[in-house]
Amino acid sequence: MDVNVTHKHQSTVWLLVVVAIVGLNLRPFMTGIGPLAESLRDATGLSQQGLSMLTLIPMALMGVVAFAGPALQGKLGARLLVLLALLVIAIGAILRWVTSSGGVLLLTAAIMGFGVAIIQAVFPGIIKRQFMQRSSVVMGLYSAMMMGGGALGAQLSPWVAQATGSWQIGLAWLVVPALLALLLAMKLLPMDPPRSAGRRISIKPLLRRRRTWLLMLCFGLVNGGYSSAVAWLAPAYQSLGWSAAYSGSLLAVMAIAQAVAALVLPAIACRKPDFRPWLWFTLGLQLVGFAGLAFWPAAAPLLWAIVVGAGLGGCFSLTMVVALEHLKDPAQAGALAALMQGGGFLLAAVAPWIVATLYDATESYMAGWMWHVGCVTVVSVLVWQFAPKGYAQAMGV
């Protein structure tokens, strides 16, 4: 009996390692762009709008692919999809090593975004299935490592680029953690349950539910703040005279705050079924952070980065948990989370372009940050509808 318990404990620990390393790979390919924006602009000729596409394209793909996630999972199974996606991410990273073209760089953003999109579409369902009662805590770990990977990308990319004298290598180092994640997942990720790969999950009933669209809207408006911060926080401070390394460090600080909040807040919030007070707390942090970036960027840059990062990370993680809590069946809950990400990331993808357009019109990032203050205000009102006692009625179960 003790041997069985020990083996089960070890299996759980190793599965948590897989969750962590997979999550770590999902954001560095985007967060490494901002600190190197000036080098990329000079080397490739990409304009401000073109640079925004390096975030817009993968975010849009995260949205589009999420809609197909349940169908793909029904045909191929979640495990195989995760393995293929990690391989795609590694291939995209290798291509960044050998390119000097803006067009090819945009192509790598699409390739890596496609791989990340597949993982994001199916991985929450895996977590729900493998951990069930502790899924909220493990989703916190997954989200935290995702944000931690963002910090790693923001910090390592300019450092590697400076050390090697090559922005290509500064973007291509992600091949190492991607291949490591692939090897660990091949060894440790459990096989799909019997008939899982052949089970068809219909998304039509979910799309007929108003709650699904509400989740999409809230997720999209909040994550638009993340995509804009990833794209423009470092360039905004470079316009104030900061170096690539220092502005990258600021983005890394924001991502670390995201990771801590994404890990800690779900563990605290899950003690009660109603997540709304914590959602409002994270939205309040975002309001303060974006307002600070808009009106007093030079007054307390570290504070604004920490506050907005904690708000974004905590809200992302809690919203994922709220989506999963709406349905008890892991496959259906995973499908709902995938749809939420689908519509949400399509909305979020547009945010960096909006900020770039506002910058071109005003020659200031203030209007862009204020746009996100408005988005957060809207979500703060909509979140009122996420009372747990209404989950079943909202989903028609």
mmCIF file of C-alpha atoms in Angstrom:
data_model
loop_
_atom_site.group_PDB
_atom_site.id
_atom_site.type_symbol
_atom_site.label_atom_id
_atom_site.label_comp_id
_atom_site.label_asym_id
_atom_site.label_seq_id
_atom_site.Cartn_x
_atom_site.Cartn_y
_atom_site.Cartn_z
ATOM 1 C CA MET A 1 0.000 0.000 0.000
ATOM 2 C CA ASP A 2 2.811 2.372 0.942
ATOM 3 C CA VAL A 3 4.589 1.540 -2.315
ATOM 4 C CA ASN A 4 1.479 2.374 -4.326
ATOM 5 C CA VAL A 5 0.974 5.648 -2.469
ATOM 6 C CA THR A 6 4.625 6.601 -3.000
ATOM 7 C CA HIS A 7 4.427 5.763 -6.707
ATOM 8 C CA LYS A 8 1.240 7.813 -7.104
ATOM 9 C CA HIS A 9 2.866 10.743 -5.286
ATOM 10 C CA GLN A 10 5.928 10.571 -7.535
ATOM 11 C CA SER A 11 3.743 10.416 -10.635
ATOM 12 C CA THR A 12 1.838 13.491 -9.470
ATOM 13 C CA VAL A 13 5.056 15.404 -8.822
ATOM 14 C CA TRP A 14 6.429 14.561 -12.259
ATOM 15 C CA LEU A 15 3.144 15.518 -13.883
ATOM 16 C CA LEU A 16 3.360 18.886 -12.125
ATOM 17 C CA VAL A 17 6.854 19.241 -13.596
ATOM 18 C CA VAL A 18 5.379 18.695 -17.063
ATOM 19 C CA VAL A 19 2.667 21.282 -16.374
ATOM 20 C CA ALA A 20 5.348 23.757 -15.306
ATOM 21 C CA ILE A 21 7.765 23.232 -18.199
ATOM 22 C CA VAL A 22 4.997 23.295 -20.810
ATOM 23 C CA GLY A 23 3.598 26.520 -19.357
ATOM 24 C CA LEU A 24 7.094 28.024 -19.360
ATOM 25 C CA ASN A 25 7.242 27.756 -23.168
ATOM 26 C CA LEU A 26 4.077 29.668 -24.010
ATOM 27 C CA ARG A 27 5.121 33.331 -23.710
ATOM 28 C CA PRO A 28 8.902 33.955 -24.214
ATOM 29 C CA PHE A 29 8.557 34.099 -28.003
ATOM 30 C CA MET A 30 6.355 37.199 -27.581
ATOM 31 C CA THR A 31 7.925 38.911 -24.567
ATOM 32 C CA GLY A 32 11.379 38.846 -26.150
ATOM 33 C CA ILE A 33 10.209 41.112 -28.974
ATOM 34 C CA GLY A 34 9.581 44.355 -27.070
ATOM 35 C CA PRO A 35 13.071 44.793 -25.555
ATOM 36 C CA LEU A 36 14.617 44.160 -28.989
ATOM 37 C CA ALA A 37 12.124 46.345 -30.883
ATOM 38 C CA GLU A 38 14.703 48.957 -31.891
ATOM 39 C CA SER A 39 17.137 46.325 -33.182
ATOM 40 C CA LEU A 40 14.368 44.540 -35.069
ATOM 41 C CA ARG A 41 13.151 47.800 -36.609
ATOM 42 C CA ASP A 42 16.651 48.702 -37.790
ATOM 43 C CA ALA A 43 17.484 45.216 -39.103
ATOM 44 C CA THR A 44 14.209 44.308 -40.799
ATOM 45 C CA GLY A 45 12.631 47.656 -41.646
ATOM 46 C CA LEU A 46 9.423 46.761 -39.828
ATOM 47 C CA SER A 47 7.342 49.804 -38.893
ATOM 48 C CA GLN A 48 5.556 50.380 -35.591
ATOM 49 C CA GLN A 49 2.497 48.707 -37.098
ATOM 50 C CA GLY A 50 4.652 45.857 -38.401
ATOM 51 C CA LEU A 51 6.169 45.255 -34.988
ATOM 52 C CA SER A 52 2.678 45.112 -33.509
ATOM 53 C CA MET A 53 1.956 42.222 -35.881
ATOM 54 C CA LEU A 54 4.562 40.110 -34.075
ATOM 55 C CA THR A 55 2.119 40.079 -31.177
ATOM 56 C CA LEU A 56 -1.150 40.403 -33.100
ATOM 57 C CA ILE A 57 -0.555 37.372 -35.350
ATOM 58 C CA PRO A 58 0.133 34.805 -32.603
ATOM 59 C CA MET A 59 -2.634 36.189 -30.396
ATOM 60 C CA ALA A 60 -5.095 35.949 -33.289
ATOM 61 C CA LEU A 61 -3.987 32.378 -33.961
ATOM 62 C CA MET A 62 -4.514 31.553 -30.297
ATOM 63 C CA GLY A 63 -8.073 32.678 -30.827
ATOM 64 C CA VAL A 64 -8.755 30.904 -34.123
ATOM 65 C CA VAL A 65 -7.143 27.597 -33.144
ATOM 66 C CA ALA A 66 -8.932 27.530 -29.793
ATOM 67 C CA PHE A 67 -12.247 27.167 -31.636
ATOM 68 C CA ALA A 68 -10.886 24.082 -33.401
ATOM 69 C CA GLY A 69 -9.298 22.686 -30.236
ATOM 70 C CA PRO A 70 -12.178 20.431 -29.148
ATOM 71 C CA ALA A 71 -12.522 18.946 -32.656
ATOM 72 C CA LEU A 72 -8.761 18.366 -32.972
ATOM 73 C CA GLN A 73 -8.686 16.771 -29.549
ATOM 74 C CA GLY A 74 -11.530 14.467 -30.557
ATOM 75 C CA LYS A 75 -9.573 13.282 -33.604
ATOM 76 C CA LEU A 76 -5.985 13.110 -32.363
ATOM 77 C CA GLY A 77 -6.172 13.180 -28.572
ATOM 78 C CA ALA A 78 -4.799 15.815 -26.220
ATOM 79 C CA ARG A 79 -1.428 14.156 -25.576
ATOM 80 C CA LEU A 80 -0.435 13.893 -29.240
ATOM 81 C CA LEU A 81 -1.536 17.468 -29.869
ATOM 82 C CA VAL A 82 0.664 18.764 -27.040
ATOM 83 C CA LEU A 83 3.687 16.856 -28.368
ATOM 84 C CA LEU A 84 3.174 18.102 -31.923
ATOM 85 C CA ALA A 85 2.677 21.661 -30.683
ATOM 86 C CA LEU A 86 5.935 21.646 -28.724
ATOM 87 C CA LEU A 87 7.735 20.418 -31.844
ATOM 88 C CA VAL A 88 6.189 23.265 -33.861
ATOM 89 C CA ILE A 89 7.379 25.812 -31.271
ATOM 90 C CA ALA A 90 10.916 24.412 -31.497
ATOM 91 C CA ILE A 91 10.863 24.619 -35.306
ATOM 92 C CA GLY A 92 9.724 28.239 -35.164
ATOM 93 C CA ALA A 93 12.544 29.083 -32.761
ATOM 94 C CA ILE A 94 15.122 27.492 -35.072
ATOM 95 C CA LEU A 95 13.826 29.528 -38.012
ATOM 96 C CA ARG A 96 14.351 32.718 -36.002
ATOM 97 C CA TRP A 97 18.016 31.784 -35.739
ATOM 98 C CA VAL A 98 18.544 31.869 -39.517
ATOM 99 C CA THR A 99 16.385 34.793 -40.652
ATOM 100 C CA SER A 100 17.110 38.466 -41.194
ATOM 101 C CA SER A 101 13.855 39.211 -43.006
ATOM 102 C CA GLY A 102 10.865 40.956 -41.495
ATOM 103 C CA GLY A 103 8.537 38.737 -43.512
ATOM 104 C CA VAL A 104 10.133 35.537 -42.246
ATOM 105 C CA LEU A 105 10.106 36.913 -38.707
ATOM 106 C CA LEU A 106 6.349 37.416 -39.031
ATOM 107 C CA LEU A 107 6.098 33.844 -40.336
ATOM 108 C CA THR A 108 7.901 32.528 -37.252
ATOM 109 C CA ALA A 109 5.461 34.459 -35.082
ATOM 110 C CA ALA A 110 2.651 32.615 -36.860
ATOM 111 C CA ILE A 111 4.355 29.218 -36.553
ATOM 112 C CA MET A 112 5.131 29.555 -32.865
ATOM 113 C CA GLY A 113 1.759 31.149 -32.196
ATOM 114 C CA PHE A 114 0.080 28.143 -33.820
ATOM 115 C CA GLY A 115 1.958 25.736 -31.550
ATOM 116 C CA VAL A 116 1.147 27.752 -28.453
ATOM 117 C CA ALA A 117 -2.486 28.019 -29.534
ATOM 118 C CA ILE A 118 -2.855 24.238 -29.722
ATOM 119 C CA ILE A 119 -1.446 23.772 -26.227
ATOM 120 C CA GLN A 120 -3.652 26.484 -24.772
ATOM 121 C CA ALA A 121 -6.703 24.905 -26.383
ATOM 122 C CA VAL A 122 -6.221 21.427 -24.901
ATOM 123 C CA PHE A 123 -4.025 21.741 -21.806
ATOM 124 C CA PRO A 124 -6.662 23.123 -19.388
ATOM 125 C CA GLY A 125 -8.760 20.040 -20.136
ATOM 126 C CA ILE A 126 -5.790 17.803 -19.318
ATOM 127 C CA ILE A 127 -5.352 19.603 -16.005
ATOM 128 C CA LYS A 128 -9.052 19.293 -15.204
ATOM 129 C CA ARG A 129 -8.955 15.551 -15.979
ATOM 130 C CA GLN A 130 -5.749 14.722 -14.129
ATOM 131 C CA PHE A 131 -6.250 16.829 -11.003
ATOM 132 C CA MET A 132 -10.039 17.294 -10.694
ATOM 133 C CA GLN A 133 -10.516 18.640 -7.128
ATOM 134 C CA ARG A 134 -7.179 20.489 -7.200
ATOM 135 C CA SER A 135 -7.540 21.786 -10.730
ATOM 136 C CA SER A 136 -7.783 25.421 -9.579
ATOM 137 C CA VAL A 137 -4.425 25.210 -7.794
ATOM 138 C CA VAL A 138 -2.751 23.436 -10.716
ATOM 139 C CA MET A 139 -4.233 25.963 -13.146
ATOM 140 C CA GLY A 140 -2.552 28.559 -10.964
ATOM 141 C CA LEU A 141 0.775 26.760 -11.393
ATOM 142 C CA TYR A 142 0.254 26.498 -15.157
ATOM 143 C CA SER A 143 -0.632 30.190 -15.435
ATOM 144 C CA ALA A 144 2.244 31.195 -13.163
ATOM 145 C CA MET A 145 4.781 29.305 -15.253
ATOM 146 C CA MET A 146 3.301 30.843 -18.390
ATOM 147 C CA MET A 147 3.880 34.306 -16.932
ATOM 148 C CA GLY A 148 7.258 33.239 -15.558
ATOM 149 C CA GLY A 149 8.218 32.195 -19.065
ATOM 150 C CA GLY A 150 7.252 35.675 -20.157
ATOM 151 C CA ALA A 151 9.656 37.101 -17.589
ATOM 152 C CA LEU A 152 12.370 34.773 -18.819
ATOM 153 C CA GLY A 153 11.853 35.891 -22.402
ATOM 154 C CA ALA A 154 11.900 39.578 -21.537
ATOM 155 C CA GLN A 155 15.085 39.219 -19.501
ATOM 156 C CA LEU A 156 17.048 36.651 -21.497
ATOM 157 C CA SER A 157 16.347 37.847 -25.039
ATOM 158 C CA PRO A 158 18.140 41.236 -24.777
ATOM 159 C CA TRP A 159 20.878 39.672 -22.644
ATOM 160 C CA VAL A 160 21.544 36.861 -25.141
ATOM 161 C CA ALA A 161 21.361 39.312 -28.040
ATOM 162 C CA GLN A 162 23.916 41.587 -26.382
ATOM 163 C CA ALA A 163 26.206 38.703 -25.382
ATOM 164 C CA THR A 164 26.212 37.141 -28.858
ATOM 165 C CA GLY A 165 25.852 40.300 -30.926
ATOM 166 C CA SER A 166 22.881 38.715 -32.693
ATOM 167 C CA TRP A 167 19.214 39.546 -32.235
ATOM 168 C CA GLN A 168 18.413 36.299 -34.061
ATOM 169 C CA ILE A 169 20.020 34.229 -31.309
ATOM 170 C CA GLY A 170 18.345 36.503 -28.776
ATOM 171 C CA LEU A 171 15.007 35.271 -30.120
ATOM 172 C CA ALA A 172 15.987 31.676 -30.971
ATOM 173 C CA TRP A 173 17.149 30.446 -27.547
ATOM 174 C CA LEU A 174 13.601 29.213 -26.892
ATOM 175 C CA VAL A 175 14.423 26.067 -28.860
ATOM 176 C CA VAL A 176 16.180 24.738 -25.732
ATOM 177 C CA PRO A 177 13.218 24.799 -23.299
ATOM 178 C CA ALA A 178 10.866 23.740 -26.119
ATOM 179 C CA LEU A 179 12.856 20.573 -26.815
ATOM 180 C CA LEU A 180 13.228 19.913 -23.084
ATOM 181 C CA ALA A 181 9.463 20.190 -22.658
ATOM 182 C CA LEU A 182 8.930 17.872 -25.625
ATOM 183 C CA LEU A 183 11.200 15.188 -24.164
ATOM 184 C CA LEU A 184 9.622 15.409 -20.702
ATOM 185 C CA ALA A 185 6.092 15.357 -22.096
ATOM 186 C CA MET A 186 6.867 12.301 -24.233
ATOM 187 C CA LYS A 187 8.127 10.504 -21.148
ATOM 188 C CA LEU A 188 5.723 11.708 -18.450
ATOM 189 C CA LEU A 189 2.464 13.011 -19.924
ATOM 190 C CA PRO A 190 -0.187 10.304 -19.346
ATOM 191 C CA MET A 191 -1.898 8.641 -22.254
ATOM 192 C CA ASP A 192 -5.410 9.823 -23.034
ATOM 193 C CA PRO A 193 -8.198 7.790 -21.423
ATOM 194 C CA PRO A 194 -9.814 5.059 -23.560
ATOM 195 C CA ARG A 195 -12.029 6.477 -26.334
ATOM 196 C CA SER A 196 -10.824 10.007 -25.506
ATOM 197 C CA ALA A 197 -9.167 10.441 -28.882
ATOM 198 C CA GLY A 198 -12.313 9.293 -30.661
ATOM 199 C CA ARG A 199 -14.778 11.262 -28.607
ATOM 200 C CA ARG A 200 -16.346 14.119 -30.489
ATOM 201 C CA ILE A 201 -16.926 17.221 -28.397
ATOM 202 C CA SER A 202 -19.569 19.497 -29.900
ATOM 203 C CA ILE A 203 -19.047 23.201 -29.329
ATOM 204 C CA LYS A 204 -22.379 24.251 -30.831
ATOM 205 C CA PRO A 205 -24.352 23.929 -27.568
ATOM 206 C CA LEU A 206 -21.712 26.019 -25.798
ATOM 207 C CA LEU A 207 -21.798 28.706 -28.481
ATOM 208 C CA ARG A 208 -25.539 29.027 -27.988
ATOM 209 C CA ARG A 209 -24.983 30.006 -24.376
ATOM 210 C CA ARG A 210 -24.752 33.713 -23.556
ATOM 211 C CA ARG A 211 -22.293 32.879 -20.752
ATOM 212 C CA THR A 212 -19.752 31.542 -23.247
ATOM 213 C CA TRP A 213 -19.723 34.883 -25.076
ATOM 214 C CA LEU A 214 -19.551 36.802 -21.812
ATOM 215 C CA LEU A 215 -16.479 34.798 -20.791
ATOM 216 C CA MET A 216 -14.917 35.504 -24.188
ATOM 217 C CA LEU A 217 -15.522 39.239 -23.844
ATOM 218 C CA CYS A 218 -14.084 39.509 -20.334
ATOM 219 C CA PHE A 219 -11.086 37.318 -21.158
ATOM 220 C CA GLY A 220 -10.388 39.275 -24.341
ATOM 221 C CA LEU A 221 -10.602 42.758 -22.848
ATOM 222 C CA VAL A 222 -8.305 41.824 -19.961
ATOM 223 C CA ASN A 223 -5.759 39.939 -22.060
ATOM 224 C CA GLY A 224 -5.651 42.832 -24.494
ATOM 225 C CA GLY A 225 -3.892 44.628 -21.659
ATOM 226 C CA TYR A 226 -1.345 41.835 -21.492
ATOM 227 C CA SER A 227 -0.696 41.782 -25.239
ATOM 228 C CA SER A 228 -0.262 45.569 -25.288
ATOM 229 C CA ALA A 229 2.085 45.489 -22.305
ATOM 230 C CA VAL A 230 4.165 42.751 -23.926
ATOM 231 C CA ALA A 231 4.374 44.694 -27.178
ATOM 232 C CA TRP A 232 4.789 48.263 -25.930
ATOM 233 C CA LEU A 233 5.904 48.491 -22.295
ATOM 234 C CA ALA A 234 9.594 48.199 -23.188
ATOM 235 C CA PRO A 235 9.379 50.527 -26.244
ATOM 236 C CA ALA A 236 7.426 53.050 -24.149
ATOM 237 C CA TYR A 237 10.288 53.299 -21.678
ATOM 238 C CA GLN A 238 12.892 53.217 -24.433
ATOM 239 C CA SER A 239 11.178 56.361 -25.751
ATOM 240 C CA LEU A 240 11.947 57.875 -22.319
ATOM 241 C CA GLY A 241 15.638 57.054 -22.728
ATOM 242 C CA TRP A 242 15.843 53.565 -21.222
ATOM 243 C CA SER A 243 18.143 50.954 -22.789
ATOM 244 C CA ALA A 244 16.916 47.655 -24.248
ATOM 245 C CA ALA A 245 18.314 45.736 -21.269
ATOM 246 C CA TYR A 246 16.710 47.980 -18.638
ATOM 247 C CA SER A 247 13.357 48.126 -20.407
ATOM 248 C CA GLY A 248 13.496 44.347 -20.789
ATOM 249 C CA SER A 249 14.118 44.058 -17.059
ATOM 250 C CA LEU A 250 11.017 46.164 -16.422
ATOM 251 C CA LEU A 251 8.969 43.814 -18.594
ATOM 252 C CA ALA A 252 10.489 40.884 -16.717
ATOM 253 C CA VAL A 253 9.473 42.443 -13.391
ATOM 254 C CA MET A 254 5.928 42.767 -14.699
ATOM 255 C CA ALA A 255 5.934 39.124 -15.781
ATOM 256 C CA ILE A 256 7.301 37.954 -12.420
ATOM 257 C CA ALA A 257 4.496 39.827 -10.674
ATOM 258 C CA GLN A 258 2.092 38.107 -13.059
ATOM 259 C CA ALA A 259 3.524 34.713 -12.208
ATOM 260 C CA VAL A 260 3.330 35.233 -8.449
ATOM 261 C CA ALA A 261 -0.257 36.476 -8.624
ATOM 262 C CA ALA A 262 -1.280 33.701 -11.017
ATOM 263 C CA LEU A 263 0.087 31.096 -8.605
ATOM 264 C CA VAL A 264 -1.010 32.560 -5.278
ATOM 265 C CA LEU A 265 -4.440 34.054 -5.930
ATOM 266 C CA PRO A 266 -6.232 30.891 -7.155
ATOM 267 C CA ALA A 267 -4.888 28.979 -4.142
ATOM 268 C CA ILE A 268 -6.346 31.629 -1.827
ATOM 269 C CA ALA A 269 -9.545 32.224 -3.787
ATOM 270 C CA CYS A 270 -10.498 28.532 -4.048
ATOM 271 C CA ARG A 271 -11.317 28.448 -0.324
ATOM 272 C CA LYS A 272 -14.688 29.941 -1.274
ATOM 273 C CA PRO A 273 -16.760 29.194 -4.386
ATOM 274 C CA ASP A 274 -17.252 32.865 -5.298
ATOM 275 C CA PHE A 275 -14.219 34.208 -7.159
ATOM 276 C CA ARG A 276 -15.674 37.648 -7.881
ATOM 277 C CA PRO A 277 -14.094 39.553 -4.962
ATOM 278 C CA TRP A 278 -10.657 38.414 -6.104
ATOM 279 C CA LEU A 279 -11.444 39.220 -9.721
ATOM 280 C CA TRP A 280 -12.405 42.752 -8.683
ATOM 281 C CA PHE A 281 -9.179 42.998 -6.688
ATOM 282 C CA THR A 282 -7.084 42.087 -9.741
ATOM 283 C CA LEU A 283 -9.062 44.456 -11.952
ATOM 284 C CA GLY A 284 -8.464 47.254 -9.438
ATOM 285 C CA LEU A 285 -4.732 46.596 -9.641
ATOM 286 C CA GLN A 286 -4.897 46.902 -13.415
ATOM 287 C CA LEU A 287 -6.745 50.212 -13.176
ATOM 288 C CA VAL A 288 -4.047 51.638 -10.909
ATOM 289 C CA GLY A 289 -1.210 50.241 -13.020
ATOM 290 C CA PHE A 290 -2.455 51.423 -16.408
ATOM 291 C CA ALA A 291 -3.380 54.841 -15.017
ATOM 292 C CA GLY A 292 0.132 55.149 -13.599
ATOM 293 C CA LEU A 293 1.682 54.212 -16.951
ATOM 294 C CA ALA A 294 -0.531 56.764 -18.690
ATOM 295 C CA PHE A 295 -0.099 59.790 -16.418
ATOM 296 C CA TRP A 296 3.073 59.277 -14.350
ATOM 297 C CA PRO A 297 5.264 56.765 -16.234
ATOM 298 C CA ALA A 298 8.556 58.123 -14.899
ATOM 299 C CA ALA A 299 7.368 58.519 -11.300
ATOM 300 C CA ALA A 300 7.370 54.854 -10.277
ATOM 301 C CA PRO A 301 8.009 52.517 -13.236
ATOM 302 C CA LEU A 302 8.741 49.466 -11.066
ATOM 303 C CA LEU A 303 5.574 50.018 -9.054
ATOM 304 C CA TRP A 304 3.410 50.342 -12.171
ATOM 305 C CA ALA A 305 4.985 47.219 -13.683
ATOM 306 C CA ILE A 306 4.418 45.193 -10.512
ATOM 307 C CA VAL A 307 0.853 46.406 -9.973
ATOM 308 C CA VAL A 308 -0.307 45.943 -13.550
ATOM 309 C CA GLY A 309 1.510 42.599 -13.767
ATOM 310 C CA ALA A 310 -0.096 41.263 -10.599
ATOM 311 C CA GLY A 311 -3.492 42.402 -11.832
ATOM 312 C CA LEU A 312 -3.095 40.807 -15.252
ATOM 313 C CA GLY A 313 -1.627 37.538 -13.989
ATOM 314 C CA GLY A 314 -4.128 37.055 -11.204
ATOM 315 C CA CYS A 315 -7.070 37.904 -13.443
ATOM 316 C CA PHE A 316 -5.900 35.521 -16.189
ATOM 317 C CA SER A 317 -5.542 32.607 -13.800
ATOM 318 C CA LEU A 318 -8.809 33.269 -11.958
ATOM 319 C CA THR A 319 -10.763 33.644 -15.198
ATOM 320 C CA MET A 320 -9.435 30.291 -16.414
ATOM 321 C CA VAL A 321 -10.549 28.692 -13.152
ATOM 322 C CA VAL A 322 -13.981 30.331 -13.355
ATOM 323 C CA ALA A 323 -14.462 28.909 -16.866
ATOM 324 C CA LEU A 324 -13.486 25.394 -15.739
ATOM 325 C CA GLU A 325 -15.772 25.603 -12.701
ATOM 326 C CA HIS A 326 -18.838 26.183 -14.877
ATOM 327 C CA LEU A 327 -18.990 22.501 -15.926
ATOM 328 C CA LYS A 328 -18.126 19.309 -14.032
ATOM 329 C CA ASP A 329 -17.254 17.147 -17.040
ATOM 330 C CA PRO A 330 -13.527 17.678 -17.797
ATOM 331 C CA ALA A 331 -13.979 17.453 -21.570
ATOM 332 C CA GLN A 332 -16.835 19.949 -21.621
ATOM 333 C CA ALA A 333 -15.072 22.254 -19.152
ATOM 334 C CA GLY A 334 -11.950 22.127 -21.302
ATOM 335 C CA ALA A 335 -14.024 22.925 -24.389
ATOM 336 C CA LEU A 336 -15.576 25.940 -22.646
ATOM 337 C CA ALA A 337 -12.128 27.181 -21.592
ATOM 338 C CA ALA A 338 -10.912 26.701 -25.177
ATOM 339 C CA LEU A 339 -13.820 28.706 -26.576
ATOM 340 C CA MET A 340 -13.275 31.456 -24.014
ATOM 341 C CA GLN A 341 -9.657 31.668 -25.121
ATOM 342 C CA GLY A 342 -10.712 31.524 -28.772
ATOM 343 C CA GLY A 343 -12.929 34.575 -28.749
ATOM 344 C CA GLY A 344 -10.845 36.229 -26.059
ATOM 345 C CA PHE A 345 -7.512 36.023 -27.838
ATOM 346 C CA LEU A 346 -9.072 37.270 -31.074
ATOM 347 C CA LEU A 347 -10.116 40.392 -29.163
ATOM 348 C CA ALA A 348 -6.793 40.623 -27.345
ATOM 349 C CA ALA A 349 -4.857 40.370 -30.605
ATOM 350 C CA VAL A 350 -6.209 43.725 -31.771
ATOM 351 C CA ALA A 351 -5.055 45.613 -28.670
ATOM 352 C CA PRO A 352 -1.369 46.133 -29.632
ATOM 353 C CA TRP A 353 -2.473 47.428 -33.028
ATOM 354 C CA ILE A 354 -4.901 49.859 -31.350
ATOM 355 C CA VAL A 355 -2.110 51.136 -29.103
ATOM 356 C CA ALA A 356 0.216 51.496 -32.115
ATOM 357 C CA THR A 357 -2.463 53.413 -34.024
ATOM 358 C CA LEU A 358 -3.097 55.715 -31.062
ATOM 359 C CA TYR A 359 0.665 56.254 -30.742
ATOM 360 C CA ASP A 360 0.953 57.212 -34.419
ATOM 361 C CA ALA A 361 -1.934 59.659 -33.981
ATOM 362 C CA THR A 362 -0.763 61.244 -30.711
ATOM 363 C CA GLU A 363 2.991 60.454 -30.593
ATOM 364 C CA SER A 364 2.407 59.244 -27.036
ATOM 365 C CA TYR A 365 1.588 55.948 -25.331
ATOM 366 C CA MET A 366 -0.802 57.685 -22.913
ATOM 367 C CA ALA A 367 -3.897 57.171 -25.069
ATOM 368 C CA GLY A 368 -3.110 53.473 -25.436
ATOM 369 C CA TRP A 369 -2.793 52.897 -21.699
ATOM 370 C CA MET A 370 -6.011 54.851 -21.115
ATOM 371 C CA TRP A 371 -7.759 52.595 -23.627
ATOM 372 C CA HIS A 372 -6.986 49.720 -21.289
ATOM 373 C CA VAL A 373 -8.256 51.649 -18.282
ATOM 374 C CA GLY A 374 -11.564 51.805 -20.128
ATOM 375 C CA CYS A 375 -11.498 48.083 -20.967
ATOM 376 C CA VAL A 376 -10.832 47.132 -17.349
ATOM 377 C CA THR A 377 -13.694 49.345 -16.198
ATOM 378 C CA VAL A 378 -16.093 47.509 -18.525
ATOM 379 C CA VAL A 379 -14.949 44.092 -17.280
ATOM 380 C CA SER A 380 -15.344 45.215 -13.664
ATOM 381 C CA VAL A 381 -19.059 45.686 -14.342
ATOM 382 C CA LEU A 382 -19.495 42.442 -16.314
ATOM 383 C CA VAL A 383 -17.822 40.262 -13.664
ATOM 384 C CA TRP A 384 -20.840 40.803 -11.401
ATOM 385 C CA GLN A 385 -22.620 38.063 -13.391
ATOM 386 C CA PHE A 386 -20.125 35.341 -12.401
ATOM 387 C CA ALA A 387 -21.951 34.252 -9.239
ATOM 388 C CA PRO A 388 -21.228 30.520 -8.698
ATOM 389 C CA LYS A 389 -24.844 29.683 -7.899
ATOM 390 C CA GLY A 390 -25.685 30.718 -11.454
ATOM 391 C CA TYR A 391 -23.124 28.505 -13.238
ATOM 392 C CA ALA A 392 -25.509 25.601 -13.885
ATOM 393 C CA GLN A 393 -28.337 27.799 -15.120
ATOM 394 C CA ALA A 394 -25.997 29.813 -17.332
ATOM 395 C CA MET A 395 -24.742 26.615 -19.003
ATOM 396 C CA GLY A 396 -28.148 24.921 -19.163
ATOM 397 C CA VAL A 397 -27.231 21.957 -16.951
#
